[in-house]
Amino acid sequence: MVRILGSGFLLSVMLLLNACEDNAQCPSITSSASSSEVSALITTAPVASVETSIRSKLQSLNFGEQNSSGGHIFKSWKATDVPNEPFQVVYHLEDVSMNATFAELSQAERQRLTDHIRIDGNVEWKIDESPNSTSNVRIQFHNASTSFVLHIGDLPAMTFIRKEPVSFTFGSSSGRDVPYLLLWAQEYAPRLLIPEGESSVELVFSEEMHNDLPTTMEGVPLAAKWVDTKHLLIQLDAMRAGDHRTKELYMQMDTLVDLSGNHLGSGSRSLLVQQVPKYAWYYVHSGELVGGGPRDQFYDQVVLSENKQSYVGIVRLGGSMGDGDGTSYAFILEQKGKGPVVIEDVFYSTIEPEQQPIQWMDAKTLIYSSYYGVYAYDIEKREKRILYNARTSEENNVNYASYDTTRELLHILAYENRHETSQLERISYKSGEASPQRTKAYTSTTLVAKYSDLDMSIIPTVKGTYWTRLQDGVPYTDFVSDSGEKMTTAGITRLVAEQGAYLQLYLKGDNQLQFSEWKIWQPSQSAKVIANPPQGSYTYASGTDLFSRQDDKYYKYDLSRNKWVLWQAPNGEKDAEPVRGKDGLYRVRME
């Protein structure tokens, strides 16, 4: 049952109670009355003769909040932590709830307690009457227009107030202009990226704060101090080694509250500080410097626009949290003379044409994809729009998507019903067209690893398009020229360069595909076998070349010698690494 109580009705209830106390002939009100106002009175007004002392049996008191996107518990108290005086509960989302757990609370005691709960204020509320709830009382509140007060038993009055979360940003403790990136990376932990060598960071809060300190994951207070009520200085002398030569400090900040009792939002109650070595970016073939922005050292990939006036810096956040095969990234737009724009704090990418998770459609538009859809981002309007949405039922999840800049066509391979079949539909259209071209049962896909289907790649080129399809259970490539001529060979295309298309061939395995060999193919000729990469290495494309990484060494395929040769940076840098992606870049760690 949902109850709504306003201040006007509260006044009438109080007048009625006062009149009854002064008049012995005042009629009694019982649970058998049929009037809705009488029923409301019984369930909301305290009666002095009813015993509601439950504090001695209280075990815990929890507060949670939620909206259509989900929810979480934001405050958990043991009985000994609960204040003795009235207190405020500050929440952020649309709905809020209180859950009290008791020891040895009988059904009759629970009923007496819930019958005499009182709410002062205008809010919809209900008591959770789920089975096996004798030992706890959970009250849910919805659509509060203002603050409201909960009275329950002999617990102190609880005033609920909805506010915007406390926020914070980075401040340089030394007053220097220190480059940084602050990313709200959700389940991958919000992270602050700063240059290697910084000895401290200062967090600047939006509100005046209590003097509690953040802690380590184990609950140990960090070496930190409040400069004033808004500025928290944190020393970085306890950092640990992270991936890719970073140093890390992970801190919990869920105990930090402002002077009104408000707290940080659910996505910012922890922080991962990462010190990143300084890197510079260059072109693989020429050794020419790329970018040159103050945040370039934080990026794992850089994707350049055609006119070189803008680029996207990509930060790799981590792999899939579940059984999927994707990777989560942050995308940051960089433009000459302008500050950074975070396009996505965290994006779970499962589709990476040309071995990068984001592409340029034209000089002002970006495109990126996942299982759940295809998205475009206008860098001038700072707007994201959906080009294809598969999130409703996930039956038509995207297997692959690629944009053809030559013909201005978007190609999508989507499951016809992934819960029943691996069959894929082909969808092709120009942006803005109402009726795309659809080819049902265009091809199907198959497992290439546990929980991972083969991405049926599409590689558009100036002369035509390379399409992957399944034939006899293994991938084949069709090259379709602009004249409509089609040529086919075994394997999936991983890179198209002037010398030909590099193909990875597979054989059928017991449960999934098994790698066989590499070939190079000119569509007008027969495919030729080439030398396999070094054993145990990771092979990828950078620009127009195939690279392979084995431990800390990089090898490049040399077609003239049919050999994988140790790669040397054009400028002779020792600590250099070629980076995957169509632009053909490498980065160098600077001492």
Coordinates of C-alpha atoms in Angstrom, one line a residue:
M1 CA 0.0 0.0 0.0
V2 CA 1.3 3.5 -0.9
R3 CA 0.6 6.2 1.6
I4 CA 0.6 10.0 0.9
L5 CA 0.6 12.4 3.7
G6 CA 0.6 16.3 3.5
S7 CA 1.0 19.0 6.0
G8 CA -2.7 20.0 5.9
F9 CA -3.8 16.5 6.8
L10 CA -1.3 16.3 9.6
L11 CA -2.8 19.5 11.1
S12 CA -6.3 17.9 11.0
V13 CA -4.9 14.8 12.7
M14 CA -3.4 16.7 15.5
L15 CA -6.6 18.7 16.1
L16 CA -8.6 15.5 16.2
L17 CA -6.2 13.9 18.7
N18 CA -6.3 17.0 21.0
A19 CA -10.1 17.1 20.9
C20 CA -10.2 13.4 21.8
E21 CA -7.9 14.0 24.8
D22 CA -10.3 16.8 26.1
N23 CA -13.5 14.9 25.5
A24 CA -14.3 11.6 27.2
Q25 CA -17.1 11.0 24.8
C26 CA -14.9 11.2 21.7
P27 CA -15.6 8.1 19.6
S28 CA -12.9 5.5 19.4
I29 CA -11.2 4.7 16.1
T30 CA -10.6 1.1 15.3
S31 CA -9.0 -0.9 12.5
S32 CA -12.5 -1.9 11.3
A33 CA -13.4 1.6 10.3
S34 CA -13.9 2.1 6.6
S35 CA -13.1 5.8 6.2
S36 CA -9.8 6.3 4.2
E37 CA -8.9 9.2 6.5
V38 CA -9.5 7.1 9.6
S39 CA -7.3 4.3 8.1
A40 CA -4.6 6.9 7.4
L41 CA -4.8 8.1 11.0
I42 CA -4.4 4.6 12.4
T43 CA -1.2 3.9 10.4
T44 CA 0.5 7.3 10.8
A45 CA -0.4 8.7 14.3
P46 CA 1.5 7.5 17.4
V47 CA -0.7 6.3 20.3
A48 CA 0.9 6.8 23.7
S49 CA -0.5 3.6 25.2
V50 CA 1.2 1.4 22.5
E51 CA 4.6 0.2 23.4
T52 CA 7.1 1.1 20.6
S53 CA 10.4 0.8 22.4
I54 CA 12.5 -1.2 19.9
R55 CA 15.9 0.4 20.2
S56 CA 17.1 -2.3 22.5
K57 CA 16.4 -4.9 19.8
L58 CA 18.0 -2.9 16.9
Q59 CA 20.9 -4.6 15.2
S60 CA 21.5 -2.4 12.1
L61 CA 20.1 0.6 10.2
N62 CA 20.8 0.9 6.5
F63 CA 19.8 3.6 4.0
G64 CA 19.6 3.1 0.2
E65 CA 18.7 5.0 -2.9
Q66 CA 17.7 4.2 -6.4
N67 CA 16.2 5.3 -9.7
S68 CA 15.4 3.6 -13.0
S69 CA 19.1 3.0 -13.6
G70 CA 19.8 1.1 -10.4
G71 CA 20.5 1.7 -6.7
H72 CA 22.9 1.2 -3.9
I73 CA 23.2 1.4 -0.1
F74 CA 24.9 4.7 0.9
K75 CA 24.9 4.4 4.7
S76 CA 25.2 1.3 7.0
W77 CA 25.2 1.6 10.8
K78 CA 25.4 -1.0 13.5
A79 CA 23.1 -0.4 16.4
T80 CA 25.8 1.2 18.4
D81 CA 26.5 3.7 15.6
V82 CA 23.0 5.1 15.4
P83 CA 22.8 8.6 16.9
N84 CA 20.8 9.3 20.1
E85 CA 19.6 12.7 18.8
P86 CA 17.5 13.5 15.7
F87 CA 19.7 13.4 12.5
Q88 CA 19.6 14.1 8.8
V89 CA 19.7 11.5 6.0
V90 CA 20.9 13.2 2.8
Y91 CA 20.2 11.3 -0.5
H92 CA 20.7 12.0 -4.2
L93 CA 18.5 9.7 -6.3
E94 CA 14.7 9.7 -6.9
D95 CA 13.8 7.1 -4.3
V96 CA 15.2 6.4 -0.9
S97 CA 14.7 3.6 1.6
M98 CA 15.4 2.7 5.3
N99 CA 15.9 -0.8 6.4
A100 CA 16.0 -1.6 10.2
T101 CA 17.1 -5.1 11.3
F102 CA 16.1 -6.5 14.7
A103 CA 16.9 -9.4 17.0
E104 CA 14.0 -11.5 18.3
L105 CA 11.3 -9.3 17.0
S106 CA 8.0 -11.1 17.0
Q107 CA 5.4 -10.7 14.3
A108 CA 3.1 -9.0 16.8
E109 CA 5.8 -6.6 17.8
R110 CA 6.6 -5.8 14.2
Q111 CA 2.9 -5.2 13.5
R112 CA 2.6 -2.8 16.4
L113 CA 5.7 -1.0 15.3
T114 CA 4.7 -0.6 11.6
D115 CA 1.1 0.4 12.6
H116 CA 2.4 3.5 14.4
I117 CA 5.1 4.8 12.0
R118 CA 4.6 8.5 11.4
I119 CA 5.8 10.5 8.4
D120 CA 5.8 14.3 8.5
G121 CA 6.0 15.7 5.0
N122 CA 4.7 15.2 1.5
V123 CA 6.0 11.9 0.2
E124 CA 4.7 8.6 -1.1
W125 CA 5.8 5.7 1.1
K126 CA 5.2 2.0 1.7
I127 CA 6.3 -0.7 4.0
D128 CA 7.9 -3.8 2.4
E129 CA 5.6 -6.7 3.3
S130 CA 7.7 -9.4 1.6
P131 CA 7.7 -12.9 3.3
N132 CA 10.2 -13.6 6.0
S133 CA 10.4 -10.0 7.0
T134 CA 9.7 -10.4 10.7
S135 CA 13.2 -9.4 11.7
N136 CA 13.4 -6.3 9.7
V137 CA 11.3 -3.2 8.7
R138 CA 12.0 -1.7 5.3
I139 CA 10.3 1.5 4.3
Q140 CA 10.5 2.9 0.8
F141 CA 9.9 6.6 -0.1
H142 CA 9.2 7.9 -3.6
N143 CA 8.7 11.4 -5.2
A144 CA 9.4 13.6 -2.2
S145 CA 8.7 17.2 -3.1
T146 CA 10.5 18.6 0.0
S147 CA 12.2 17.2 3.0
F148 CA 10.3 14.8 5.2
V149 CA 10.7 13.3 8.7
L150 CA 10.4 9.6 9.7
H151 CA 9.4 8.7 13.3
I152 CA 9.7 5.0 14.1
G153 CA 9.5 3.6 17.6
D154 CA 11.9 5.1 20.1
L155 CA 14.6 5.8 17.4
P156 CA 15.5 9.5 16.9
A157 CA 13.6 11.4 14.3
M158 CA 15.2 11.1 10.8
T159 CA 14.9 14.1 8.5
F160 CA 15.4 13.0 4.8
I161 CA 16.7 15.7 2.5
R162 CA 17.4 15.3 -1.2
K163 CA 20.5 17.2 -2.5
E164 CA 23.0 17.2 -5.3
P165 CA 26.0 15.1 -4.4
V166 CA 29.2 16.6 -3.1
S167 CA 31.8 16.8 -5.9
F168 CA 35.5 17.3 -6.2
T169 CA 38.2 18.2 -8.7
F170 CA 41.9 18.2 -8.9
G171 CA 44.0 21.1 -7.7
S172 CA 47.8 21.5 -7.9
S173 CA 49.2 21.7 -4.4
S174 CA 52.2 23.6 -5.7
G175 CA 50.3 26.1 -7.7
R176 CA 51.9 24.9 -10.9
D177 CA 49.9 24.2 -14.0
V178 CA 50.1 20.4 -13.7
P179 CA 48.4 18.4 -16.6
Y180 CA 45.9 15.9 -15.4
L181 CA 42.9 13.8 -16.4
L182 CA 40.0 13.1 -14.0
L183 CA 37.8 10.2 -15.3
W184 CA 34.6 9.0 -13.7
A185 CA 35.2 5.4 -14.7
Q186 CA 32.3 3.8 -12.8
E187 CA 33.1 0.1 -11.9
Y188 CA 36.7 0.5 -13.1
A189 CA 37.1 3.1 -10.3
P190 CA 37.2 6.9 -10.8
R191 CA 40.8 7.7 -11.6
L192 CA 43.0 10.7 -11.5
L193 CA 46.0 10.6 -14.0
I194 CA 48.9 12.8 -13.2
P195 CA 52.5 13.0 -14.4
E196 CA 55.2 10.8 -12.9
G197 CA 57.2 12.5 -10.1
E198 CA 54.4 14.5 -8.4
S199 CA 54.7 14.1 -4.7
S200 CA 51.1 15.1 -3.7
V201 CA 47.7 16.0 -5.1
E202 CA 45.1 18.4 -3.8
L203 CA 41.4 17.7 -4.1
V204 CA 39.1 20.7 -4.1
F205 CA 35.6 19.9 -2.8
S206 CA 32.4 21.7 -3.8
E207 CA 31.2 22.0 -0.2
E208 CA 32.8 22.7 3.2
M209 CA 33.7 19.3 4.6
H210 CA 34.2 17.6 8.0
N211 CA 37.8 16.7 8.8
D212 CA 37.5 12.9 8.2
L213 CA 40.3 11.5 6.0
P214 CA 40.2 9.0 3.1
T215 CA 41.6 5.5 3.8
T216 CA 43.3 2.7 2.0
M217 CA 41.3 -0.3 0.8
E218 CA 42.1 -1.9 4.2
G219 CA 40.7 1.1 6.1
V220 CA 44.0 2.6 7.1
P221 CA 43.9 6.5 7.1
L222 CA 46.1 8.0 4.4
A223 CA 48.9 10.5 4.8
A224 CA 46.6 13.5 4.2
K225 CA 45.5 16.8 5.8
W226 CA 42.8 19.4 5.3
V227 CA 44.4 22.7 4.3
D228 CA 41.0 24.2 4.9
T229 CA 37.4 22.9 4.8
K230 CA 37.4 22.5 1.0
H231 CA 41.0 21.6 0.2
L232 CA 42.4 18.2 1.0
L233 CA 46.2 17.6 0.5
I234 CA 47.2 13.9 -0.1
Q235 CA 50.8 12.7 0.0
L236 CA 51.8 10.1 -2.6
D237 CA 54.5 8.4 -0.7
A238 CA 52.7 5.0 -0.4
M239 CA 52.1 4.3 -4.1
R240 CA 52.3 0.8 -5.5
A241 CA 53.5 -0.4 -8.9
G242 CA 50.6 -0.6 -11.5
D243 CA 50.4 -1.8 -15.1
H244 CA 52.5 -0.2 -17.9
R245 CA 55.0 1.4 -15.5
T246 CA 52.4 3.4 -13.7
K247 CA 52.3 4.0 -9.9
E248 CA 49.0 3.8 -8.2
L249 CA 47.3 4.8 -5.0
Y250 CA 43.7 3.6 -4.4
M251 CA 41.7 5.4 -1.7
Q252 CA 38.3 5.0 -0.2
M253 CA 36.4 8.2 0.4
D254 CA 32.9 7.0 1.5
T255 CA 33.4 8.4 5.0
L256 CA 33.8 12.0 3.7
V257 CA 30.8 14.2 4.3
D258 CA 30.1 17.9 4.2
L259 CA 29.0 20.0 7.2
S260 CA 25.3 19.3 6.4
G261 CA 25.9 15.5 6.3
N262 CA 25.8 15.3 2.5
H263 CA 28.2 12.8 0.8
L264 CA 29.9 12.1 -2.5
G265 CA 27.9 10.5 -5.3
S266 CA 28.0 6.7 -5.8
G267 CA 30.5 7.1 -8.7
S268 CA 33.0 9.1 -6.8
R269 CA 33.3 7.5 -3.4
S270 CA 36.7 6.0 -4.3
L271 CA 39.6 7.3 -6.3
L272 CA 42.5 5.7 -8.1
V273 CA 45.4 8.1 -8.4
Q274 CA 47.8 7.0 -11.2
Q275 CA 51.3 8.5 -11.8
V276 CA 52.0 8.1 -15.6
P277 CA 55.5 8.2 -17.2
K278 CA 56.0 10.9 -19.7
Y279 CA 55.5 9.8 -23.3
A280 CA 55.8 11.5 -26.7
W281 CA 54.1 10.4 -29.9
Y282 CA 55.6 10.0 -33.4
Y283 CA 54.8 8.5 -36.9
V284 CA 56.2 5.1 -37.4
H285 CA 57.7 5.7 -40.9
S286 CA 58.9 9.3 -40.6
G287 CA 59.6 9.8 -36.9
E288 CA 57.7 13.1 -37.1
L289 CA 56.2 14.3 -33.8
V290 CA 52.4 13.9 -33.4
G291 CA 50.1 15.9 -31.1
G292 CA 52.2 17.6 -28.6
G293 CA 49.4 18.3 -26.1
P294 CA 50.0 18.4 -22.4
R295 CA 47.9 15.2 -21.8
D296 CA 49.4 13.0 -24.6
Q297 CA 51.4 11.1 -22.0
F298 CA 48.2 9.7 -20.5
Y299 CA 46.9 8.1 -23.7
D300 CA 47.2 4.5 -24.8
Q301 CA 46.2 5.3 -28.4
V302 CA 45.8 8.5 -30.4
V303 CA 43.3 8.7 -33.3
L304 CA 43.9 11.6 -35.7
S305 CA 41.3 13.5 -37.8
E306 CA 42.0 13.7 -41.5
N307 CA 42.9 17.4 -41.3
K308 CA 45.1 16.8 -38.2
Q309 CA 43.4 19.6 -36.4
S310 CA 41.8 17.3 -33.8
Y311 CA 42.5 13.9 -32.3
V312 CA 41.0 11.6 -29.8
G313 CA 43.1 10.3 -26.9
I314 CA 42.2 6.9 -25.7
V315 CA 42.7 5.6 -22.2
R316 CA 42.4 1.8 -21.7
L317 CA 40.5 1.2 -18.4
G318 CA 40.3 -2.6 -18.4
G319 CA 38.8 -5.7 -19.8
S320 CA 35.3 -7.0 -19.6
M321 CA 33.8 -7.3 -16.1
G322 CA 31.9 -10.5 -17.1
D323 CA 32.2 -13.2 -19.8
G324 CA 32.4 -10.8 -22.8
D325 CA 35.4 -10.1 -25.0
G326 CA 35.4 -6.3 -25.1
T327 CA 37.5 -3.6 -23.5
S328 CA 36.5 -0.5 -21.7
Y329 CA 38.0 2.9 -22.7
A330 CA 37.8 6.6 -22.0
F331 CA 37.6 8.9 -25.1
I332 CA 39.0 12.4 -24.8
L333 CA 38.7 15.0 -27.6
E334 CA 41.8 17.2 -28.1
Q335 CA 41.7 20.3 -30.3
K336 CA 44.4 22.9 -30.8
G337 CA 44.0 25.9 -28.5
K338 CA 41.1 24.3 -26.6
G339 CA 40.7 22.3 -23.4
P340 CA 40.1 18.6 -23.4
V341 CA 36.5 17.3 -23.8
V342 CA 35.7 13.9 -22.3
I343 CA 33.5 12.2 -24.8
E344 CA 33.1 9.0 -22.8
D345 CA 34.4 8.5 -19.2
V346 CA 33.9 4.8 -19.8
F347 CA 32.8 3.0 -22.9
Y348 CA 32.7 -0.8 -23.3
S349 CA 33.9 -1.3 -26.8
T350 CA 33.5 -4.7 -28.5
I351 CA 34.1 -3.6 -32.1
E352 CA 37.3 -2.1 -33.2
P353 CA 37.7 -1.5 -37.0
E354 CA 41.3 -0.9 -38.0
Q355 CA 42.2 -2.0 -34.5
Q356 CA 41.0 1.1 -32.8
P357 CA 37.8 1.6 -30.8
I358 CA 36.8 4.9 -32.4
Q359 CA 36.9 6.3 -36.0
W360 CA 36.4 9.6 -37.7
M361 CA 33.5 9.7 -40.1
D362 CA 34.6 13.2 -41.3
A363 CA 36.4 16.2 -39.8
K364 CA 33.7 16.9 -37.2
T365 CA 32.1 13.6 -36.5
L366 CA 33.3 10.5 -34.6
I367 CA 31.8 7.0 -34.7
Y368 CA 32.2 4.1 -32.2
S369 CA 30.3 0.9 -31.5
S370 CA 29.7 -1.9 -29.0
Y371 CA 27.3 -4.9 -28.7
Y372 CA 24.6 -2.5 -27.8
G373 CA 24.7 0.0 -30.6
V374 CA 26.5 2.4 -32.9
Y375 CA 27.0 6.0 -31.9
A376 CA 28.1 9.2 -33.6
Y377 CA 29.6 12.3 -31.8
D378 CA 29.6 15.8 -33.2
I379 CA 32.7 17.6 -32.0
E380 CA 31.2 21.0 -32.7
K381 CA 27.9 20.6 -31.0
R382 CA 29.3 18.3 -28.3
E383 CA 26.4 15.9 -29.0
K384 CA 26.1 12.1 -29.1
R385 CA 23.4 10.4 -31.1
I386 CA 22.4 6.8 -31.7
L387 CA 22.8 5.5 -35.2
Y388 CA 21.7 1.9 -34.3
N389 CA 20.3 0.7 -31.0
A390 CA 20.3 -2.9 -29.9
R391 CA 20.0 -2.4 -26.1
T392 CA 16.2 -3.0 -25.8
S393 CA 16.2 -6.8 -25.9
E394 CA 19.8 -7.5 -27.0
E395 CA 18.4 -10.0 -29.5
N396 CA 19.9 -7.9 -32.3
N397 CA 23.3 -7.1 -30.8
V398 CA 26.0 -5.8 -33.1
N399 CA 28.7 -8.2 -34.2
Y400 CA 30.5 -5.7 -36.3
A401 CA 30.2 -2.1 -37.6
S402 CA 32.4 -0.1 -39.9
Y403 CA 32.1 3.3 -41.7
D404 CA 33.1 3.7 -45.3
T405 CA 34.5 7.2 -45.7
T406 CA 34.9 6.8 -49.5
R407 CA 31.2 6.0 -50.1
E408 CA 29.8 7.6 -47.0
L409 CA 28.1 4.3 -46.0
L410 CA 27.7 2.7 -42.5
H411 CA 27.8 -1.1 -42.6
I412 CA 26.4 -3.1 -39.6
L413 CA 26.3 -6.9 -39.1
A414 CA 23.7 -7.6 -36.4
Y415 CA 22.4 -10.8 -35.0
E416 CA 18.9 -11.8 -36.3
N417 CA 18.2 -13.3 -32.8
R418 CA 21.4 -14.0 -30.8
H419 CA 19.4 -16.1 -28.3
E420 CA 18.5 -18.6 -30.9
T421 CA 21.1 -18.4 -33.7
S422 CA 24.5 -17.0 -34.7
Q423 CA 23.0 -15.8 -38.1
L424 CA 23.8 -12.2 -39.0
E425 CA 21.8 -9.6 -41.0
R426 CA 23.7 -7.0 -43.0
I427 CA 22.5 -3.4 -42.7
S428 CA 23.9 -0.7 -44.9
Y429 CA 22.9 2.9 -45.2
K430 CA 23.9 6.6 -45.5
S431 CA 23.6 8.6 -42.4
G432 CA 20.1 10.1 -42.2
E433 CA 18.5 7.6 -44.6
A434 CA 15.1 6.3 -43.3
S435 CA 15.3 2.9 -45.1
P436 CA 18.6 1.1 -44.9
Q437 CA 19.4 -1.8 -47.2
R438 CA 19.0 -5.1 -45.4
T439 CA 20.3 -8.5 -46.3
K440 CA 18.8 -11.2 -44.2
A441 CA 20.9 -14.3 -43.4
Y442 CA 24.0 -12.5 -44.9
T443 CA 26.3 -14.8 -43.0
S444 CA 26.8 -16.3 -39.5
T445 CA 29.6 -16.3 -37.0
T446 CA 31.2 -18.9 -34.7
L447 CA 33.2 -19.1 -31.5
V448 CA 36.8 -18.0 -31.7
A449 CA 37.4 -18.2 -28.0
K450 CA 35.3 -19.1 -25.0
Y451 CA 32.3 -16.7 -24.7
S452 CA 33.6 -14.8 -27.8
D453 CA 32.2 -14.9 -31.3
L454 CA 34.4 -14.1 -34.3
D455 CA 34.0 -10.4 -35.3
M456 CA 33.1 -10.6 -39.0
S457 CA 35.3 -7.7 -40.1
I458 CA 34.4 -5.2 -42.8
I459 CA 37.3 -3.2 -44.3
P460 CA 36.3 -0.5 -46.9
T461 CA 39.1 0.7 -49.2
V462 CA 39.2 3.1 -52.2
K463 CA 39.0 0.3 -54.7
G464 CA 36.4 -1.8 -52.9
T465 CA 35.4 -3.5 -49.7
Y466 CA 36.7 -6.7 -47.9
W467 CA 33.9 -8.6 -46.3
T468 CA 34.2 -11.6 -43.9
R469 CA 31.7 -14.4 -44.1
L470 CA 31.6 -18.0 -42.9
Q471 CA 32.1 -20.8 -45.3
D472 CA 32.2 -24.5 -44.2
G473 CA 32.5 -23.2 -40.6
V474 CA 35.7 -21.1 -41.2
P475 CA 36.1 -17.5 -42.2
Y476 CA 36.6 -16.4 -45.8
T477 CA 37.1 -13.0 -47.3
D478 CA 35.1 -11.6 -50.2
F479 CA 36.5 -8.6 -52.0
V480 CA 33.8 -6.7 -53.8
S481 CA 35.0 -4.0 -56.2
D482 CA 33.1 -0.8 -57.2
S483 CA 32.2 -2.5 -60.4
G484 CA 30.5 -5.3 -58.5
E485 CA 33.2 -8.0 -59.3
K486 CA 33.6 -10.4 -56.3
M487 CA 36.8 -12.4 -55.5
T488 CA 37.1 -14.9 -52.6
T489 CA 39.8 -16.5 -50.6
A490 CA 40.2 -18.3 -47.3
G491 CA 40.9 -16.3 -44.1
I492 CA 39.8 -13.1 -42.3
T493 CA 41.4 -9.8 -43.4
R494 CA 43.4 -8.2 -40.6
L495 CA 45.1 -5.4 -42.6
V496 CA 44.9 -4.0 -46.1
A497 CA 48.0 -2.3 -47.4
E498 CA 49.4 -1.4 -50.9
Q499 CA 51.3 -4.7 -51.0
G500 CA 48.0 -6.7 -50.4
A501 CA 45.6 -7.9 -47.8
Y502 CA 47.1 -9.8 -44.8
L503 CA 44.8 -12.7 -43.9
Q504 CA 44.7 -14.8 -40.8
L505 CA 43.5 -18.4 -41.5
Y506 CA 41.7 -20.7 -39.1
L507 CA 40.8 -24.4 -39.0
K508 CA 37.8 -26.0 -37.3
G509 CA 38.4 -27.1 -33.7
D510 CA 36.4 -29.2 -31.3
N511 CA 34.6 -26.2 -29.8
Q512 CA 36.1 -23.1 -31.5
L513 CA 38.3 -22.0 -34.3
Q514 CA 42.0 -22.8 -34.2
F515 CA 44.7 -20.6 -35.7
S516 CA 46.4 -22.0 -38.8
E517 CA 48.6 -19.6 -40.7
W518 CA 49.0 -16.1 -42.3
K519 CA 48.8 -15.3 -46.0
I520 CA 49.0 -12.2 -48.2
W521 CA 46.5 -11.7 -51.0
Q522 CA 46.0 -9.4 -54.0
P523 CA 42.4 -10.0 -55.1
S524 CA 43.5 -10.6 -58.7
Q525 CA 46.1 -13.2 -57.7
S526 CA 46.4 -16.3 -55.5
A527 CA 47.0 -15.9 -51.8
K528 CA 50.6 -16.7 -50.7
V529 CA 51.6 -18.1 -47.3
I530 CA 53.9 -15.9 -45.3
A531 CA 56.1 -16.5 -42.2
N532 CA 54.2 -16.9 -38.9
P533 CA 54.9 -14.3 -36.2
P534 CA 57.3 -15.3 -33.3
Q535 CA 55.9 -18.0 -31.1
G536 CA 53.8 -16.7 -28.2
S537 CA 53.7 -13.2 -29.5
Y538 CA 50.7 -10.8 -30.0
T539 CA 50.2 -9.6 -33.6
Y540 CA 48.5 -6.4 -34.6
A541 CA 48.4 -3.7 -37.3
S542 CA 49.9 -0.3 -37.1
G543 CA 49.4 1.9 -40.1
T544 CA 50.3 -0.2 -43.2
D545 CA 52.5 -2.8 -41.3
L546 CA 52.1 -5.9 -39.3
F547 CA 53.8 -5.9 -35.9
S548 CA 54.3 -8.6 -33.3
R549 CA 55.2 -8.1 -29.6
Q550 CA 57.1 -10.8 -27.8
D551 CA 57.9 -9.9 -24.2
D552 CA 59.4 -6.4 -24.5
K553 CA 60.6 -6.7 -28.1
Y554 CA 58.7 -5.6 -31.2
Y555 CA 59.0 -7.3 -34.6
K556 CA 57.8 -6.0 -38.0
Y557 CA 56.9 -8.2 -40.9
D558 CA 59.3 -7.6 -43.9
L559 CA 57.5 -8.8 -47.1
S560 CA 60.7 -8.6 -49.3
R561 CA 62.4 -11.1 -47.0
N562 CA 59.3 -12.9 -45.8
K563 CA 60.7 -12.5 -42.3
W564 CA 59.8 -10.9 -39.0
V565 CA 62.6 -8.5 -38.1
L566 CA 63.4 -6.7 -34.9
W567 CA 61.8 -3.2 -35.1
Q568 CA 63.9 -0.1 -34.6
A569 CA 62.3 3.4 -34.0
P570 CA 63.1 5.8 -36.8
N571 CA 64.9 8.3 -34.5
G572 CA 66.8 5.5 -32.7
E573 CA 64.9 5.8 -29.5
K574 CA 65.5 2.9 -27.1
D575 CA 62.2 2.9 -25.1
A576 CA 59.7 3.0 -28.0
E577 CA 56.6 0.9 -28.8
P578 CA 54.6 0.9 -32.1
V579 CA 50.9 1.3 -31.2
R580 CA 48.1 -0.4 -33.0
G581 CA 45.7 1.6 -35.2
K582 CA 45.4 2.9 -38.8
D583 CA 47.5 6.1 -38.2
G584 CA 50.8 4.1 -37.8
L585 CA 52.1 5.8 -34.6
Y586 CA 54.7 4.9 -31.9
R587 CA 55.3 6.4 -28.5
V588 CA 58.5 6.9 -26.6
R589 CA 59.0 7.1 -22.9
M590 CA 60.8 10.3 -22.0
E591 CA 63.3 10.3 -19.2

